């Protein structure tokens, strides 16, 4: 069974520090990867997408992908209390037309 | 960005009744939509792929006769939970892929979700 694995946390980070979230996946067919943020009782909100090996930066967020190691990460710089949420890592199934496989999510707490 | 809506946002029903949840793409057409389910403190699990004009594709372990999916138009997919039981209580979320992107694993736009509680 194709899986996406994440440490459920909670991960506690001081305000202003860098939060580092990690994810591994088992399906080598997956070509596209996503980080979603989910607040309690709400649906997921897309933070970053990444398709190629290496880093992709968007504001305070940097996604990293290593297909050889089947590893995806998300760095959040200058963490803010509003970043406190559950972060879901997702991999596109097959060619992308088959939906997403999600990890269980990492609960991130930014301490003021 | 593209907007996906769901209705109702919250529903409480008695055991044995059926509940219909609607998913609409508001400003784009979606030939494919996805239905996910999320139990408390769990991740989203794909239930089925809704295909406009053809039958839905269900994931292993999801009963197609219990979770009826109808993709009636290019902007509407419905999920009907038939003969609902307390164990069906969950957060149901639909999504549709980015209509303007041709990349593999297109960005999914998620609806706001429907909280189903079966008493």
Short mmCIF file of C-alpha atoms in Angstrom, two decimals:
data_model
loop_
_atom_site.label_atom_id
_atom_site.label_comp_id
_atom_site.label_asym_id
_atom_site.label_seq_id
_atom_site.Cartn_x
_atom_site.Cartn_y
_atom_site.Cartn_z
CA UNK A 1 0.00 0.00 0.00
CA UNK A 2 1.34 3.40 -0.97
CA UNK A 3 2.01 5.52 2.09
CA UNK A 4 3.12 8.95 3.18
CA UNK A 5 4.72 9.07 6.60
CA UNK A 6 5.01 12.03 8.92
CA UNK A 7 5.91 12.50 12.56
CA UNK A 8 2.65 13.43 14.24
CA UNK A 9 4.34 15.66 16.81
CA UNK A 10 3.47 17.92 18.43
CA UNK A 11 6.45 19.93 17.27
CA UNK A 12 6.98 22.97 19.44
CA UNK A 13 9.04 25.87 18.06
CA UNK A 14 9.70 29.30 19.59
CA UNK A 15 8.32 32.29 17.76
CA UNK A 16 10.81 33.63 15.23
CA UNK A 17 12.66 30.33 14.88
CA UNK A 18 12.72 27.94 11.92
CA UNK A 19 10.20 25.10 11.94
CA UNK A 20 11.29 21.99 10.05
CA UNK A 21 8.69 19.45 8.94
CA UNK A 22 9.58 16.17 7.31
CA UNK A 23 7.82 13.54 5.24
CA UNK A 24 8.72 10.32 3.45
CA UNK A 25 6.76 8.54 0.77
CA UNK A 26 6.78 4.99 -0.56
CA UNK A 27 5.35 5.31 -4.08
CA UNK A 28 8.19 5.97 -6.51
CA UNK A 29 5.64 6.68 -9.22
CA UNK A 30 4.61 9.90 -7.46
CA UNK A 31 5.94 12.94 -9.26
CA UNK A 32 4.26 15.78 -7.40
CA UNK A 33 4.21 16.66 -3.74
CA UNK A 34 2.29 19.14 -1.68
CA UNK A 35 2.24 20.68 1.76
CA UNK A 36 -1.14 21.66 3.15
CA UNK A 37 -1.96 23.50 6.34
CA UNK A 38 -5.07 22.49 8.21
CA UNK A 39 -6.63 24.31 11.11
CA UNK A 40 -8.91 22.39 13.43
CA UNK A 41 -12.30 21.78 11.85
CA UNK A 42 -11.29 23.28 8.52
CA UNK A 43 -10.34 21.82 5.17
CA UNK A 44 -6.71 21.80 3.98
CA UNK A 45 -5.14 24.92 2.54
CA UNK A 46 -2.31 24.60 0.03
CA UNK A 47 1.02 26.00 1.22
CA UNK A 48 3.50 24.69 -1.32
CA UNK A 49 3.79 22.34 -4.26
CA UNK A 50 7.05 20.84 -5.51
CA UNK A 51 7.75 18.69 -8.53
CA UNK A 52 11.55 18.70 -9.02
CA UNK A 53 14.46 17.72 -6.84
CA UNK A 54 15.90 20.58 -4.85
CA UNK A 55 14.47 23.56 -3.06
CA UNK A 56 11.51 25.76 -3.82
CA UNK A 57 11.01 28.98 -1.89
CA UNK A 58 7.87 31.06 -1.45
CA UNK A 59 8.08 33.81 1.12
CA UNK A 60 8.81 32.31 4.53
CA UNK A 61 8.28 28.78 3.23
CA UNK A 62 10.81 26.49 1.56
CA UNK A 63 9.93 23.03 0.28
CA UNK A 64 12.65 20.49 -0.39
CA UNK A 65 12.36 17.33 -2.45
CA UNK A 66 14.78 14.42 -2.76
CA UNK A 67 13.31 11.75 -5.00
CA UNK A 68 16.25 9.38 -4.53
CA UNK A 69 15.62 9.34 -0.79
CA UNK A 70 11.84 9.68 -1.23
CA UNK A 71 11.89 12.58 1.17
CA UNK A 72 10.03 15.88 1.27
CA UNK A 73 10.43 18.66 3.79
CA UNK A 74 9.00 22.06 4.60
CA UNK A 75 10.87 24.84 6.36
CA UNK A 76 9.02 27.76 7.88
CA UNK A 77 11.25 30.71 8.67
CA UNK A 78 10.44 33.39 11.21
CA UNK A 79 7.68 31.23 12.67
CA UNK A 80 4.59 33.08 13.87
CA UNK A 81 1.91 31.94 16.33
CA UNK A 82 -0.55 31.97 13.40
CA UNK A 83 1.54 29.20 11.82
CA UNK A 84 0.35 26.88 14.57
CA UNK A 85 -1.67 24.20 12.76
CA UNK A 86 -1.44 20.67 11.43
CA UNK A 87 0.72 20.37 8.33
CA UNK A 88 -0.19 17.63 5.89
CA UNK A 89 2.24 16.22 3.39
CA UNK A 90 0.63 14.77 0.25
CA UNK A 91 1.84 12.89 -2.79
CA UNK A 92 0.03 12.74 -6.09
CA UNK A 93 -1.04 9.24 -6.90
CA UNK A 94 -0.01 7.85 -10.26
CA UNK A 95 -0.08 10.51 -12.93
CA UNK A 96 -1.89 13.05 -10.86
CA UNK A 97 -5.38 12.24 -12.03
CA UNK A 98 -5.88 9.78 -9.21
CA UNK A 99 -6.10 12.08 -6.22
CA UNK A 100 -3.66 12.54 -3.36
CA UNK A 101 -2.25 10.31 -0.65
CA UNK A 102 -1.90 12.22 2.59
CA UNK A 103 0.28 11.72 5.62
CA UNK A 104 -1.30 11.88 9.06
CA UNK A 105 0.04 15.37 9.55
CA UNK A 106 2.42 17.06 11.98
CA UNK A 107 0.91 19.25 14.66
CA UNK A 108 3.04 22.39 14.88
CA UNK A 109 2.90 24.72 17.87
CA UNK A 110 4.63 28.09 17.71
CA UNK A 111 5.26 29.35 21.22
CA UNK A 112 5.09 33.14 21.68
CA UNK B 1 -7.73 30.85 -7.35
CA UNK B 2 -10.43 28.37 -8.21
CA UNK B 3 -13.24 28.01 -5.69
CA UNK B 4 -14.96 24.83 -4.60
CA UNK B 5 -18.04 24.93 -2.40
CA UNK B 6 -19.78 22.24 -0.39
CA UNK B 7 -23.25 22.05 1.02
CA UNK B 8 -24.25 21.53 3.74
CA UNK B 9 -21.36 22.49 5.96
CA UNK B 10 -22.76 20.52 8.84
CA UNK B 11 -25.48 17.88 9.12
CA UNK B 12 -26.85 15.80 11.94
CA UNK B 13 -29.05 12.86 11.10
CA UNK B 14 -30.58 9.78 12.64
CA UNK B 15 -29.15 6.34 12.09
CA UNK B 16 -30.63 4.68 9.02
CA UNK B 17 -31.33 7.84 7.07
CA UNK B 18 -29.56 9.00 3.91
CA UNK B 19 -27.61 12.21 3.57
CA UNK B 20 -26.62 14.00 0.37
CA UNK B 21 -23.57 16.25 0.18
CA UNK B 22 -23.01 18.55 -2.78
CA UNK B 23 -19.68 19.69 -4.15
CA UNK B 24 -19.59 22.51 -6.68
CA UNK B 25 -16.83 24.11 -8.67
CA UNK B 26 -17.90 27.75 -8.79
CA UNK B 27 -15.76 29.31 -11.48
CA UNK B 28 -14.37 26.41 -13.46
CA UNK B 29 -15.44 23.11 -14.93
CA UNK B 30 -14.30 19.89 -13.32
CA UNK B 31 -14.55 16.61 -15.20
CA UNK B 32 -13.01 14.94 -12.17
CA UNK B 33 -13.62 15.53 -8.50
CA UNK B 34 -12.37 13.64 -5.48
CA UNK B 35 -14.09 12.73 -2.24
CA UNK B 36 -12.08 12.36 0.95
CA UNK B 37 -13.04 11.42 4.48
CA UNK B 38 -11.25 12.47 7.64
CA UNK B 39 -11.87 10.92 11.04
CA UNK B 40 -10.83 12.83 14.19
CA UNK B 41 -7.06 13.15 14.52
CA UNK B 42 -6.58 11.16 11.33
CA UNK B 43 -5.51 12.23 7.89
CA UNK B 44 -7.60 12.60 4.79
CA UNK B 45 -8.34 9.32 3.09
CA UNK B 46 -9.40 9.23 -0.54
CA UNK B 47 -12.77 7.52 -0.86
CA UNK B 48 -13.54 7.81 -4.54
CA UNK B 49 -12.96 9.64 -7.77
CA UNK B 50 -16.02 11.21 -9.32
CA UNK B 51 -16.04 11.29 -13.11
CA UNK B 52 -18.43 13.44 -15.11
CA UNK B 53 -20.47 11.28 -17.43
CA UNK B 54 -19.24 7.95 -16.14
CA UNK B 55 -19.17 5.82 -13.03
CA UNK B 56 -17.17 6.80 -9.99
CA UNK B 57 -14.03 4.90 -9.08
CA UNK B 58 -13.95 3.73 -5.48
CA UNK B 59 -10.92 3.04 -3.31
CA UNK B 60 -10.41 -0.38 -1.82
CA UNK B 61 -12.61 -0.90 1.20
CA UNK B 62 -15.15 1.80 0.32
CA UNK B 63 -18.62 0.41 -0.32
CA UNK B 64 -19.96 1.83 -3.56
CA UNK B 65 -23.53 0.92 -2.67
CA UNK B 66 -23.30 2.82 0.57
CA UNK B 67 -21.53 5.91 -0.75
CA UNK B 68 -23.32 6.84 -3.94
CA UNK B 69 -21.58 9.33 -6.16
CA UNK B 70 -23.18 11.20 -9.02
CA UNK B 71 -21.26 13.64 -11.19
CA UNK B 72 -24.28 15.18 -12.87
CA UNK B 73 -22.58 18.09 -14.58
CA UNK B 74 -19.18 19.66 -15.09
CA UNK B 75 -19.64 21.73 -11.94
CA UNK B 76 -21.49 19.41 -9.56
CA UNK B 77 -20.70 16.13 -7.84
CA UNK B 78 -22.85 14.67 -5.08
CA UNK B 79 -22.04 12.11 -2.42
CA UNK B 80 -24.98 10.32 -0.80
CA UNK B 81 -24.34 8.38 2.37
CA UNK B 82 -27.09 5.77 2.40
CA UNK B 83 -28.44 4.20 5.58
CA UNK B 84 -25.99 6.19 7.65
CA UNK B 85 -24.71 4.77 10.92
CA UNK B 86 -22.74 6.37 13.76
CA UNK B 87 -19.47 4.98 12.38
CA UNK B 88 -20.06 7.07 9.23
CA UNK B 89 -19.74 10.24 11.30
CA UNK B 90 -16.78 12.06 9.82
CA UNK B 91 -15.56 15.14 7.98
CA UNK B 92 -16.22 14.73 4.26
CA UNK B 93 -14.19 16.92 1.91
CA UNK B 94 -14.30 17.17 -1.87
CA UNK B 95 -11.65 18.53 -4.17
CA UNK B 96 -11.18 19.36 -7.80
CA UNK B 97 -7.94 19.70 -9.75
CA UNK B 98 -6.58 22.98 -11.07
CA UNK B 99 -8.24 23.40 -14.46
CA UNK B 100 -5.47 25.54 -15.92
CA UNK B 101 -2.45 23.42 -15.04
CA UNK B 102 -1.23 20.60 -17.21
CA UNK B 103 1.45 19.46 -14.77
CA UNK B 104 1.31 16.04 -13.26
CA UNK B 105 -0.35 16.00 -9.88
CA UNK B 106 -2.29 19.18 -10.46
CA UNK B 107 -3.02 21.35 -7.48
CA UNK B 108 -6.20 20.27 -5.77
CA UNK B 109 -8.68 22.89 -4.66
CA UNK B 110 -10.53 21.69 -1.59
CA UNK B 111 -14.05 22.48 -0.57
CA UNK B 112 -14.69 23.66 3.00
CA UNK B 113 -15.88 20.23 4.09
CA UNK B 114 -19.08 18.76 5.53
CA UNK B 115 -19.23 17.59 9.12
CA UNK B 116 -21.58 14.60 9.33
CA UNK B 117 -22.84 13.40 12.68
CA UNK B 118 -25.02 10.31 12.77
CA UNK B 119 -26.91 9.80 16.01
#
